[in-house]
Short mmCIF file of C-alpha atoms in Angstrom, two decimals:
data_model
loop_
_atom_site.label_atom_id
_atom_site.label_comp_id
_atom_site.label_asym_id
_atom_site.label_seq_id
_atom_site.Cartn_x
_atom_site.Cartn_y
_atom_site.Cartn_z
CA MET A 4 -0.14 0.02 -0.04
CA LYS A 5 1.35 3.50 -0.76
CA ILE A 6 1.62 5.88 1.92
CA VAL A 7 3.34 8.63 0.27
CA GLU A 8 3.47 9.67 -3.51
CA ILE A 9 5.15 12.30 -4.64
CA ASN A 10 5.40 13.62 -8.20
CA ASN A 11 7.30 16.12 -9.92
CA LEU A 12 8.15 18.10 -6.99
CA THR A 13 9.90 21.36 -8.00
CA VAL A 14 10.57 24.03 -5.10
CA GLN A 15 11.62 27.35 -6.82
CA TYR A 16 13.29 29.81 -3.96
CA PRO A 17 14.25 33.43 -5.48
CA ASP A 18 17.84 32.52 -5.87
CA VAL A 19 18.11 28.78 -6.20
CA LYS A 20 16.06 25.94 -7.17
CA ALA A 21 15.81 23.94 -3.88
CA LEU A 22 14.04 20.96 -5.52
CA ASP A 23 14.21 19.62 -8.93
CA ASP A 24 11.26 17.36 -10.53
CA VAL A 25 11.41 14.85 -7.55
CA SER A 26 9.10 11.99 -7.59
CA LEU A 27 9.21 9.26 -4.96
CA VAL A 28 6.87 6.54 -3.53
CA VAL A 29 7.08 5.30 0.17
CA ASN A 30 5.09 1.97 0.74
CA GLN A 31 3.82 0.88 3.93
CA GLY A 32 6.34 -0.71 6.27
CA ASP A 33 9.30 0.97 4.47
CA PHE A 34 11.97 2.36 6.60
CA LEU A 35 13.23 5.27 4.11
CA GLY A 36 16.82 6.78 4.75
CA ILE A 37 16.81 10.05 2.76
CA ILE A 38 20.70 11.08 2.37
CA GLY A 39 22.31 14.26 0.89
CA PRO A 40 24.73 16.82 1.36
CA ASN A 41 23.47 19.95 3.26
CA GLY A 42 21.77 22.39 1.09
CA ALA A 43 20.77 19.14 -0.97
CA GLY A 44 16.81 20.16 -0.32
CA LYS A 45 16.16 17.78 2.56
CA SER A 46 14.59 20.22 4.70
CA THR A 47 12.60 21.78 1.73
CA LEU A 48 11.28 18.09 1.05
CA PHE A 49 9.88 17.86 4.39
CA ALA A 50 8.58 21.13 4.79
CA SER A 51 6.63 20.57 1.69
CA MET A 52 5.27 16.98 2.89
CA LEU A 53 4.58 18.46 5.93
CA GLY A 54 2.31 21.51 4.84
CA LEU A 55 4.79 23.86 6.09
CA ASN A 56 5.78 25.06 2.74
CA THR A 57 3.13 25.68 0.07
CA LYS A 58 4.65 27.08 -2.67
CA TYR A 59 5.62 23.91 -4.86
CA LYS A 60 5.06 22.82 -8.25
CA GLY A 61 4.13 18.94 -8.37
CA LYS A 62 1.92 16.91 -6.56
CA ILE A 63 2.27 15.16 -2.75
CA LYS A 64 -0.31 12.55 -1.69
CA PHE A 65 -0.63 11.12 1.55
CA PHE A 66 -2.83 8.10 1.60
CA ASP A 67 -3.79 8.62 -2.00
CA LYS A 68 -4.89 12.17 -0.97
CA ASP A 69 -3.38 15.32 -2.30
CA ILE A 70 -2.24 17.48 0.57
CA ARG A 71 -3.44 20.45 -0.88
CA LYS A 72 -7.31 19.34 -0.59
CA SER A 73 -6.89 17.69 2.92
CA LYS A 74 -4.87 17.97 5.92
CA ASN A 75 -6.54 14.70 7.53
CA TYR A 76 -3.10 12.96 6.99
CA LEU A 77 -1.58 15.05 9.71
CA LYS A 78 -3.44 13.04 11.91
CA GLU A 79 -1.64 9.70 10.90
CA LEU A 80 1.77 11.48 11.11
CA GLY A 81 4.38 11.96 13.96
CA TYR A 82 7.05 14.10 13.05
CA VAL A 83 10.56 14.72 14.90
CA PRO A 84 12.20 17.85 14.10
CA GLN A 85 15.93 18.75 13.94
CA LYS A 86 16.53 20.58 16.65
CA PRO A 87 13.42 21.40 18.43
CA ILE A 88 13.61 25.19 19.24
CA PHE A 89 12.29 26.39 22.52
CA GLU A 90 13.03 28.75 25.50
CA LYS A 91 15.34 26.82 28.12
CA ASN A 92 13.28 27.78 30.91
CA PHE A 93 9.83 27.45 29.22
CA PRO A 94 7.59 26.17 31.96
CA VAL A 95 6.62 22.53 31.12
CA THR A 96 7.51 19.26 32.05
CA VAL A 97 8.38 15.88 29.93
CA THR A 98 4.64 14.88 30.49
CA ASP A 99 3.53 18.52 29.54
CA VAL A 100 5.11 18.02 26.19
CA VAL A 101 3.98 14.98 25.64
CA ARG A 102 0.74 15.56 26.26
CA MET A 103 0.89 18.53 23.60
CA GLY A 104 0.95 16.13 21.05
CA LEU A 105 -2.41 14.18 22.37
CA ARG A 106 -5.19 14.53 20.32
CA LYS A 107 -7.80 13.23 22.67
CA GLU A 108 -7.54 14.48 26.38
CA SER A 109 -9.21 11.22 27.34
CA ASP A 110 -6.01 9.26 26.28
CA GLU A 111 -3.97 10.34 29.37
CA ASN A 112 -2.90 6.74 29.87
CA LYS A 113 -1.16 6.44 26.88
CA ILE A 114 1.26 9.33 28.09
CA ASP A 115 2.74 7.06 30.69
CA GLU A 116 2.94 4.21 28.13
CA ILE A 117 5.01 5.73 25.91
CA LEU A 118 7.36 7.07 28.14
CA GLN A 119 7.83 3.92 29.95
CA GLN A 120 8.62 2.39 26.23
CA LEU A 121 11.01 5.09 25.75
CA TRP A 122 12.92 4.74 28.96
CA ILE A 123 12.31 8.27 30.10
CA HIS A 124 9.44 7.62 32.65
CA GLU A 125 11.08 8.49 35.54
CA LEU A 126 11.79 11.78 33.96
CA ARG A 127 8.43 12.95 33.41
CA ASN A 128 7.93 15.46 36.12
CA ARG A 129 11.51 17.36 35.23
CA ARG A 130 11.37 20.18 33.06
CA ILE A 131 12.48 19.62 29.23
CA GLY A 132 14.98 22.42 29.07
CA GLU A 133 16.75 20.44 31.93
CA LEU A 134 17.23 17.26 30.22
CA SER A 135 20.36 16.38 27.90
CA GLY A 136 20.14 16.65 23.86
CA GLY A 137 19.39 12.64 23.71
CA GLN A 138 16.80 12.76 26.51
CA GLN A 139 14.95 15.61 24.81
CA GLN A 140 15.05 14.00 21.53
CA ARG A 141 13.09 10.70 23.27
CA VAL A 142 10.82 13.36 24.55
CA PHE A 143 9.69 14.38 21.20
CA ILE A 144 9.74 11.18 19.80
CA ALA A 145 7.40 10.28 22.48
CA LYS A 146 5.10 13.22 21.49
CA ALA A 147 5.44 12.18 17.88
CA LEU A 148 4.17 8.65 18.71
CA VAL A 149 1.68 9.35 21.45
CA ASN A 150 -1.35 9.39 18.78
CA ASN A 151 -0.20 6.01 17.53
CA PRO A 152 0.68 7.62 13.76
CA LYS A 153 0.90 5.24 10.95
CA ILE A 154 3.98 7.21 9.51
CA LEU A 155 7.14 8.89 11.49
CA ILE A 156 8.99 11.39 9.73
CA LEU A 157 12.41 12.34 11.27
CA ASP A 158 14.81 15.37 10.32
CA GLU A 159 18.46 14.82 10.96
CA PRO A 160 17.49 14.07 14.52
CA VAL A 161 21.16 12.86 15.97
CA THR A 162 22.70 16.48 15.64
CA GLY A 163 24.61 17.21 18.68
CA ILE A 164 23.76 14.01 20.54
CA ASP A 165 26.01 11.67 22.42
CA GLN A 166 27.03 8.19 20.68
CA GLN A 167 25.25 6.27 23.61
CA SER A 168 21.63 8.10 23.21
CA ILE A 169 22.25 7.74 19.40
CA ASP A 170 22.45 3.97 19.55
CA LEU A 171 19.26 3.56 21.80
CA PHE A 172 17.84 5.91 19.66
CA TYR A 173 18.50 4.03 16.37
CA SER A 174 17.30 0.84 18.38
CA ILE A 175 14.04 2.33 19.23
CA LEU A 176 13.61 3.23 15.62
CA ARG A 177 14.42 -0.42 14.64
CA GLU A 178 11.73 -1.58 16.66
CA LEU A 179 9.20 0.78 15.65
CA ASN A 180 9.53 -0.34 12.00
CA SER A 181 9.93 -4.06 12.81
CA LYS A 182 7.38 -4.62 15.45
CA GLN A 183 5.04 -1.88 15.26
CA LYS A 184 5.09 -1.66 11.72
CA ILE A 185 5.16 2.06 11.45
CA THR A 186 6.37 3.73 8.02
CA ILE A 187 9.55 5.58 8.63
CA ILE A 188 11.17 8.37 6.82
CA TRP A 189 14.03 9.45 7.95
CA SER A 190 17.03 12.01 6.69
CA SER A 191 20.65 11.34 7.86
CA HIS A 192 24.09 12.37 7.14
CA ASP A 193 25.46 9.04 8.91
CA LEU A 194 25.63 6.58 5.78
CA ASP A 195 26.61 3.57 7.91
CA ALA A 196 23.59 4.03 10.15
CA VAL A 197 21.34 4.37 7.00
CA ASN A 198 22.71 1.12 5.88
CA GLN A 199 22.19 -0.54 9.12
CA LEU A 200 18.90 0.41 9.38
CA ALA A 201 16.91 1.72 6.46
CA ASN A 202 15.59 -1.09 3.94
CA HIS A 203 15.10 1.69 1.34
CA VAL A 204 17.39 4.71 0.28
CA ALA A 205 16.95 7.92 -1.53
CA CYS A 206 19.66 10.07 -2.47
CA LEU A 207 19.03 13.74 -3.09
CA ASN A 208 20.78 16.50 -4.32
CA ARG A 209 18.19 18.95 -5.62
CA THR A 210 17.19 16.13 -7.98
CA LEU A 211 16.95 12.50 -6.64
CA PHE A 212 19.75 10.64 -8.29
CA PHE A 213 18.76 7.16 -6.81
CA HIS A 214 15.98 5.59 -5.22
CA GLY A 215 15.53 2.14 -4.23
CA GLU A 216 16.32 -0.97 -1.75
CA SER A 217 19.19 0.11 0.34
CA GLU A 218 21.06 -3.01 -0.46
CA LYS A 219 21.23 -2.13 -4.25
CA PHE A 220 22.69 1.10 -3.39
CA PHE A 221 25.35 -0.04 -0.83
CA SER A 222 26.42 -2.75 -3.11
CA ASP A 223 27.03 -0.42 -6.00
CA ASP A 224 30.45 1.36 -5.18
CA LYS A 225 30.12 3.86 -7.85
CA LEU A 226 26.77 5.17 -6.22
CA VAL A 227 28.23 5.29 -3.00
CA LYS A 228 31.64 6.98 -4.24
CA GLN A 229 29.32 9.67 -5.94
CA TYR A 230 27.52 10.22 -2.94
CA SER A 231 30.45 10.59 -0.88
CA GLU A 232 32.37 13.01 -3.42
CA ALA A 233 29.19 14.91 -3.51
CA SER A 234 28.96 15.33 0.14
CA MET A 235 32.86 15.93 0.53
CA GLN A 236 32.58 18.90 -1.73
CA GLU A 237 30.06 20.40 -0.15
CA HIS A 238 31.65 19.77 3.11
CA MET A 239 34.76 21.49 1.54
CA HIS A 240 32.31 24.20 0.48
CA HIS A 241 31.21 24.97 3.88
CA HIS A 242 34.53 25.15 5.37
CA MET B 17 -4.80 47.97 61.30
CA SER B 18 -8.63 47.98 61.78
CA PHE B 19 -10.84 45.56 60.02
CA GLU B 20 -13.39 48.17 59.88
CA ILE B 21 -12.22 48.81 56.10
CA LEU B 22 -13.40 45.19 55.04
CA THR B 23 -17.00 46.21 55.75
CA PHE B 24 -17.24 48.87 53.26
CA SER B 25 -18.87 48.11 50.14
CA PHE B 26 -16.84 49.86 47.83
CA MET B 27 -13.83 47.86 49.32
CA HIS B 28 -15.75 44.56 48.85
CA ARG B 29 -16.08 45.63 45.26
CA ALA B 30 -12.71 46.79 44.70
CA LEU B 31 -11.23 43.61 46.05
CA ILE B 32 -13.62 41.24 43.95
CA SER B 33 -12.96 43.16 40.68
CA GLY B 34 -9.05 43.29 41.86
CA ILE B 35 -8.98 39.22 42.39
CA ALA B 36 -10.81 38.90 39.03
CA ILE B 37 -8.35 41.09 37.23
CA ALA B 38 -5.28 39.59 38.82
CA ILE B 39 -6.21 35.67 37.55
CA LEU B 40 -6.91 37.49 34.22
CA CYS B 41 -3.96 39.26 33.64
CA SER B 42 -1.61 36.13 35.42
CA VAL B 43 -3.16 33.65 32.64
CA VAL B 44 -3.21 35.74 29.73
CA GLY B 45 0.15 37.36 30.62
CA LEU B 46 1.78 33.89 31.04
CA PHE B 47 1.01 32.99 27.32
CA LEU B 48 2.52 36.39 26.17
CA VAL B 49 5.71 36.26 28.62
CA LEU B 50 6.35 32.93 26.76
CA ARG B 51 5.85 34.35 23.29
CA ARG B 52 8.35 37.01 24.23
CA TYR B 53 5.50 39.59 23.90
CA SER B 54 6.01 40.89 27.51
CA LEU B 55 5.73 44.28 26.31
CA PHE B 56 2.73 43.64 24.18
CA GLY B 57 0.15 44.29 26.88
CA ASP B 58 1.75 47.63 27.67
CA ALA B 59 1.66 48.63 23.85
CA ILE B 60 -1.99 47.85 24.06
CA ALA B 61 -2.78 49.78 27.16
CA HIS B 62 -0.90 52.58 25.61
CA SER B 63 -3.19 52.29 22.50
CA SER B 64 -6.16 52.36 24.89
CA PHE B 65 -5.46 55.61 26.00
CA GLY B 66 -6.24 57.20 22.32
CA GLY B 67 -9.55 55.13 23.09
CA ILE B 68 -9.88 56.93 26.41
CA ALA B 69 -9.34 60.24 24.93
CA LEU B 70 -11.71 59.50 21.83
CA GLY B 71 -14.65 58.41 24.55
CA LEU B 72 -14.28 61.64 26.80
CA LEU B 73 -14.04 63.89 23.63
CA ALA B 74 -17.62 62.09 22.25
CA GLY B 75 -19.26 62.07 25.61
CA VAL B 76 -19.30 57.93 25.47
CA TYR B 77 -18.05 55.98 28.35
CA PRO B 78 -14.29 56.08 27.72
CA LEU B 79 -13.64 52.15 28.71
CA TRP B 80 -15.96 51.16 25.65
CA THR B 81 -14.26 53.15 23.14
CA ALA B 82 -10.84 52.08 24.70
CA TYR B 83 -12.09 48.45 24.21
CA GLY B 84 -12.69 49.15 20.46
CA VAL B 85 -9.48 51.03 19.82
CA SER B 86 -7.38 48.82 21.77
CA ILE B 87 -8.34 45.26 19.94
CA ALA B 88 -8.63 47.03 16.89
CA GLY B 89 -5.03 48.62 17.14
CA ALA B 90 -3.84 45.09 18.50
CA LEU B 91 -5.23 43.01 15.37
CA ILE B 92 -4.13 45.60 13.02
CA ILE B 93 -0.34 45.66 14.38
CA THR B 94 -0.72 41.73 14.49
CA LYS B 95 -1.47 41.85 10.73
CA ILE B 96 0.95 44.42 9.65
CA LYS B 97 3.73 42.80 11.68
CA ASP B 98 3.09 39.39 9.82
CA ARG B 99 2.63 41.42 6.25
CA TYR B 100 5.60 43.34 5.93
CA ASN B 101 7.85 41.25 8.49
CA ILE B 102 8.40 43.74 11.15
CA SER B 103 9.87 42.59 14.44
CA GLY B 104 8.08 41.86 17.43
CA ASP B 105 9.71 44.81 19.39
CA ALA B 106 9.35 47.04 16.71
CA SER B 107 5.82 46.79 16.33
CA ILE B 108 5.18 46.87 19.54
CA ALA B 109 6.77 50.30 19.63
CA VAL B 110 4.68 51.28 16.74
CA LEU B 111 1.27 50.39 18.30
CA LEU B 112 2.51 52.02 21.90
CA SER B 113 3.25 55.26 20.32
CA SER B 114 0.35 55.65 17.92
CA GLY B 115 -1.94 55.15 20.95
CA ILE B 116 -0.53 58.03 23.21
CA ALA B 117 -0.03 60.60 19.69
CA VAL B 118 -3.85 59.78 19.13
CA GLY B 119 -4.88 60.46 22.70
CA LEU B 120 -2.61 63.55 22.75
CA VAL B 121 -3.91 65.28 19.59
CA ILE B 122 -7.73 64.32 20.65
CA ILE B 123 -7.16 65.61 24.39
CA GLY B 124 -5.77 68.78 22.76
CA LEU B 125 -8.87 69.11 20.59
CA SER B 126 -11.06 68.70 23.50
CA GLY B 127 -9.27 71.43 25.54
CA GLY B 128 -6.63 69.96 27.77
CA PHE B 129 -6.47 67.27 30.41
CA THR B 130 -9.04 66.57 32.90
CA ILE B 131 -9.38 64.75 36.25
CA ASP B 132 -10.83 61.90 34.26
CA ILE B 133 -7.89 61.46 32.35
CA PHE B 134 -5.45 60.84 35.18
CA SER B 135 -7.95 58.03 36.84
CA PHE B 136 -7.25 55.96 33.96
CA LEU B 137 -3.54 56.54 33.64
CA PHE B 138 -3.23 55.52 37.09
CA GLY B 139 -6.01 53.52 37.92
CA SER B 140 -8.85 53.88 40.12
CA ILE B 141 -9.75 50.50 41.75
CA LEU B 142 -11.55 52.00 44.93
CA LEU B 143 -13.97 53.98 42.60
CA VAL B 144 -15.33 50.98 40.53
CA SER B 145 -19.23 50.77 40.37
CA VAL B 146 -21.37 47.71 40.77
CA ASP B 147 -21.55 47.71 36.69
CA ASP B 148 -18.07 47.86 36.27
CA THR B 149 -17.55 44.89 38.84
CA ILE B 150 -20.01 42.81 36.81
CA LEU B 151 -18.51 43.62 33.38
CA ILE B 152 -15.18 42.40 35.00
CA LEU B 153 -16.45 39.32 36.36
CA SER B 154 -18.03 38.47 33.00
CA LEU B 155 -15.27 39.05 30.97
CA THR B 156 -13.00 37.31 33.29
CA GLY B 157 -15.01 34.15 33.24
CA ILE B 158 -15.61 34.23 29.53
CA ILE B 159 -11.78 34.50 28.62
CA LEU B 160 -10.62 32.03 31.46
CA ILE B 161 -13.40 29.46 29.66
CA VAL B 162 -12.34 29.92 26.27
CA ILE B 163 -8.41 29.23 27.48
CA LEU B 164 -9.64 26.45 29.29
CA ILE B 165 -11.17 24.88 26.50
CA LEU B 166 -8.41 25.83 24.19
CA TYR B 167 -5.54 24.94 26.42
CA ARG B 168 -3.61 22.74 24.31
CA GLN B 169 -3.47 24.27 21.34
CA ILE B 170 -2.64 27.75 22.75
CA LEU B 171 0.32 25.94 24.82
CA TYR B 172 1.32 24.06 21.92
CA SER B 173 1.31 26.92 19.21
CA THR B 174 3.48 29.09 22.01
CA PHE B 175 5.94 26.18 22.64
CA ASN B 176 6.67 25.56 19.27
CA GLU B 177 4.65 27.05 16.19
CA GLU B 178 6.22 24.78 13.67
CA GLN B 179 5.65 21.34 15.33
CA ALA B 180 1.80 22.75 16.35
CA LYS B 181 1.08 23.29 12.70
CA VAL B 182 2.25 19.93 11.50
CA SER B 183 0.04 18.65 14.28
CA GLY B 184 -2.64 20.42 12.69
CA ILE B 185 -3.57 23.44 15.06
CA PRO B 186 -4.50 26.65 13.36
CA VAL B 187 -1.74 28.34 14.67
CA GLU B 188 -2.47 31.77 13.16
CA LYS B 189 -5.92 31.76 14.43
CA ILE B 190 -4.65 30.91 17.80
CA ASN B 191 -2.32 33.77 17.68
CA TYR B 192 -5.08 36.29 16.75
CA LEU B 193 -6.95 35.36 19.47
CA ILE B 194 -4.53 35.62 22.31
CA VAL B 195 -3.99 38.93 20.55
CA PHE B 196 -7.73 39.69 20.74
CA MET B 197 -8.01 38.44 24.42
CA ALA B 198 -5.07 40.45 25.54
CA GLY B 199 -6.60 43.80 24.17
CA ILE B 200 -9.90 42.70 26.23
CA THR B 201 -7.56 41.82 29.41
CA VAL B 202 -5.78 45.22 29.39
CA VAL B 203 -8.67 47.22 28.93
CA THR B 204 -10.39 45.42 31.80
CA SER B 205 -7.35 45.99 34.01
CA ILE B 206 -7.18 49.50 33.46
CA GLN B 207 -9.22 50.39 36.45
CA LEU B 208 -6.97 48.54 38.71
CA VAL B 209 -3.56 49.90 38.12
CA GLY B 210 -4.30 52.32 35.07
CA VAL B 211 -2.35 52.48 31.53
CA LEU B 212 0.79 53.02 32.86
CA LEU B 213 1.09 49.81 35.07
CA ILE B 214 -0.66 47.24 32.98
CA SER B 215 2.43 45.38 31.97
CA ALA B 216 3.46 44.83 35.66
CA LEU B 217 0.53 42.49 36.45
CA PHE B 218 1.30 40.79 32.91
CA VAL B 219 4.64 39.95 33.75
CA ILE B 220 6.13 40.29 37.11
CA PRO B 221 4.10 37.29 38.71
CA ASN B 222 4.70 35.00 35.91
CA VAL B 223 8.49 35.68 35.64
CA THR B 224 8.48 34.96 39.46
CA ALA B 225 6.44 31.74 38.87
CA ILE B 226 8.60 30.50 36.11
CA MET B 227 11.49 30.64 38.70
CA TYR B 228 10.07 27.71 40.82
CA GLY B 229 11.16 25.20 37.81
CA LYS B 230 7.42 23.51 37.81
CA GLY B 231 5.47 22.38 34.74
CA PHE B 232 2.87 24.33 33.28
CA LYS B 233 -0.17 24.26 35.46
CA GLN B 234 1.57 24.60 38.39
CA THR B 235 3.41 27.55 37.12
CA ALA B 236 0.13 29.17 36.21
CA ILE B 237 -1.21 28.31 39.69
CA ILE B 238 1.90 30.08 41.34
CA SER B 239 1.49 32.94 39.23
CA MET B 240 -2.27 33.19 39.80
CA SER B 241 -1.35 33.28 43.80
CA PHE B 242 1.36 35.80 43.86
CA SER B 243 -0.72 38.06 41.63
CA ILE B 244 -4.03 37.53 43.93
CA PHE B 245 -1.76 38.08 46.94
CA SER B 246 -0.19 41.51 45.67
CA VAL B 247 -3.61 42.92 44.46
CA ILE B 248 -5.29 42.01 47.93
CA VAL B 249 -2.23 43.32 49.84
CA GLY B 250 -1.64 46.17 47.77
CA ILE B 251 -5.54 47.47 48.11
CA LEU B 252 -5.61 47.08 51.60
CA VAL B 253 -2.02 48.64 52.63
CA SER B 254 -2.56 51.57 50.20
CA TYR B 255 -6.11 52.35 51.68
CA VAL B 256 -4.54 52.09 55.29
CA PHE B 257 -1.38 54.29 54.75
CA ASP B 258 -3.78 56.63 52.03
CA ILE B 259 -1.32 56.04 49.05
CA THR B 260 -1.91 54.93 45.35
CA PRO B 261 -2.97 51.42 45.17
CA ALA B 262 -1.72 51.13 41.81
CA GLY B 263 1.75 51.32 42.57
CA THR B 264 1.35 49.42 45.96
CA ILE B 265 0.32 46.53 44.01
CA VAL B 266 3.02 46.68 41.79
CA LEU B 267 5.45 47.06 44.60
CA MET B 268 4.20 44.02 46.10
CA ALA B 269 4.91 41.77 43.14
CA ILE B 270 8.37 43.19 42.88
CA GLY B 271 9.00 42.07 46.51
CA LEU B 272 7.68 38.58 45.63
CA LEU B 273 10.03 38.48 42.82
CA ALA B 274 12.79 40.18 44.64
CA GLY B 275 11.93 37.25 47.60
CA THR B 276 12.04 34.63 44.61
CA MET B 277 15.40 35.70 43.25
CA GLY B 278 16.79 35.68 47.01
CA ILE B 279 15.57 32.18 47.72
CA LYS B 280 16.76 30.96 44.36
CA SER B 281 20.31 32.76 44.76
CA ALA B 282 20.53 30.96 48.06
CA GLY B 283 20.22 27.68 46.37
CA LEU B 284 16.80 26.82 48.32
CA LEU B 285 14.93 26.31 45.12
CA SER B 286 15.23 22.50 44.18
CA LYS B 287 15.56 21.72 40.43
CA ASN B 288 12.65 19.52 40.17
#
């Protein structure tokens, strides 16, 4: 079953074409890793899929419905941003944050359940701003999962987080996809992690230059080399 | 200090209205403070000055014109801010000075300052009528009910607009709603502390409460308690010593803030 279908997506910013004719299908149960250098258009792609950017050409469908026509798909979607921005002393506890994600007030038990599942139950009465990056990230995953979404979208979610938390985070993702059958779309810089976790890979650099099973990508040395060179050039460019 | 003052009906009205306004300002103010909109209350209050002057000139009850001008001013400035990408603090400065400018010109046209203007500038809580008290209680009730119903949406869009949008919350509508409620709250509170000290009630109890490191509901309750305490003690003390209630109330709130800062520096506030 098709969960997401993107057809000929083009986003033109005043000075640059951020996405050029990108087409992509994500099926139920896919664990898709989107890789690409900085400025490759990953964030623009996500913003368009999430309804935050509406100035695009082409068509984006979730569950066979054009997202320009219906926002209902957002109910089935959990989103974990790259680095959630909030005031450090914002007076909300972990439970308060997860509750924000909850659609029905009656599902209060679900909060405890999800906090336990993500190993942050003992932090539930702590303020979000007091926690480490890794702990905060798990809180935001809990918030994204509290409505039992069918699809989870994560934007480079390991930036600035310690290795132990990253490992825990990856094992959580693996379990969500394999046991709970949640479709995952995840953008990452970490090629090794994508190799280990994702079953599909999309290589983006304004255009989509590969999309398919991750085995195919990682067994093709030429593709991996091409990707690495593209990232390296970006890297040099940025320094 | 004799307890005789508690038997006066004007004192009953002052305390009842004062407590309602204390609760209202602390709740609406908490969202403004968290949105980095602390001075917005001040800007609305200053624009209400133009509305009050207009009412006095036209011979209409000044608070009615103040409601109209303040709410319209607040909504228009929010629209302009979004449309022309003006920063929050600059838009506050625009709203603030336009209100005062309009007020001054109208006062000039009507032949200069009167006693009435001063009571609006500095508050006149001991003079609230029965009708005023009913109006204050009704508006407080309505706004608190709206906030209670939309609590999750308002908090979420205050915490992180982008994520709230992705969760399907109509963030822009919520923003306008908050501005609208802030407009009503400010004008309603003018009788207690006057145009010049409004933002004190919006900001000080909330800044104090946030220091206690608690979650959202507890922070709101602490803020309300401090706000109510400042208003009750402020009104009574000012009456006994025959000083201005507005100034006394705000000094009480500042005292609680200073005390909290002291406790915090002494390391007596646990992190959790």
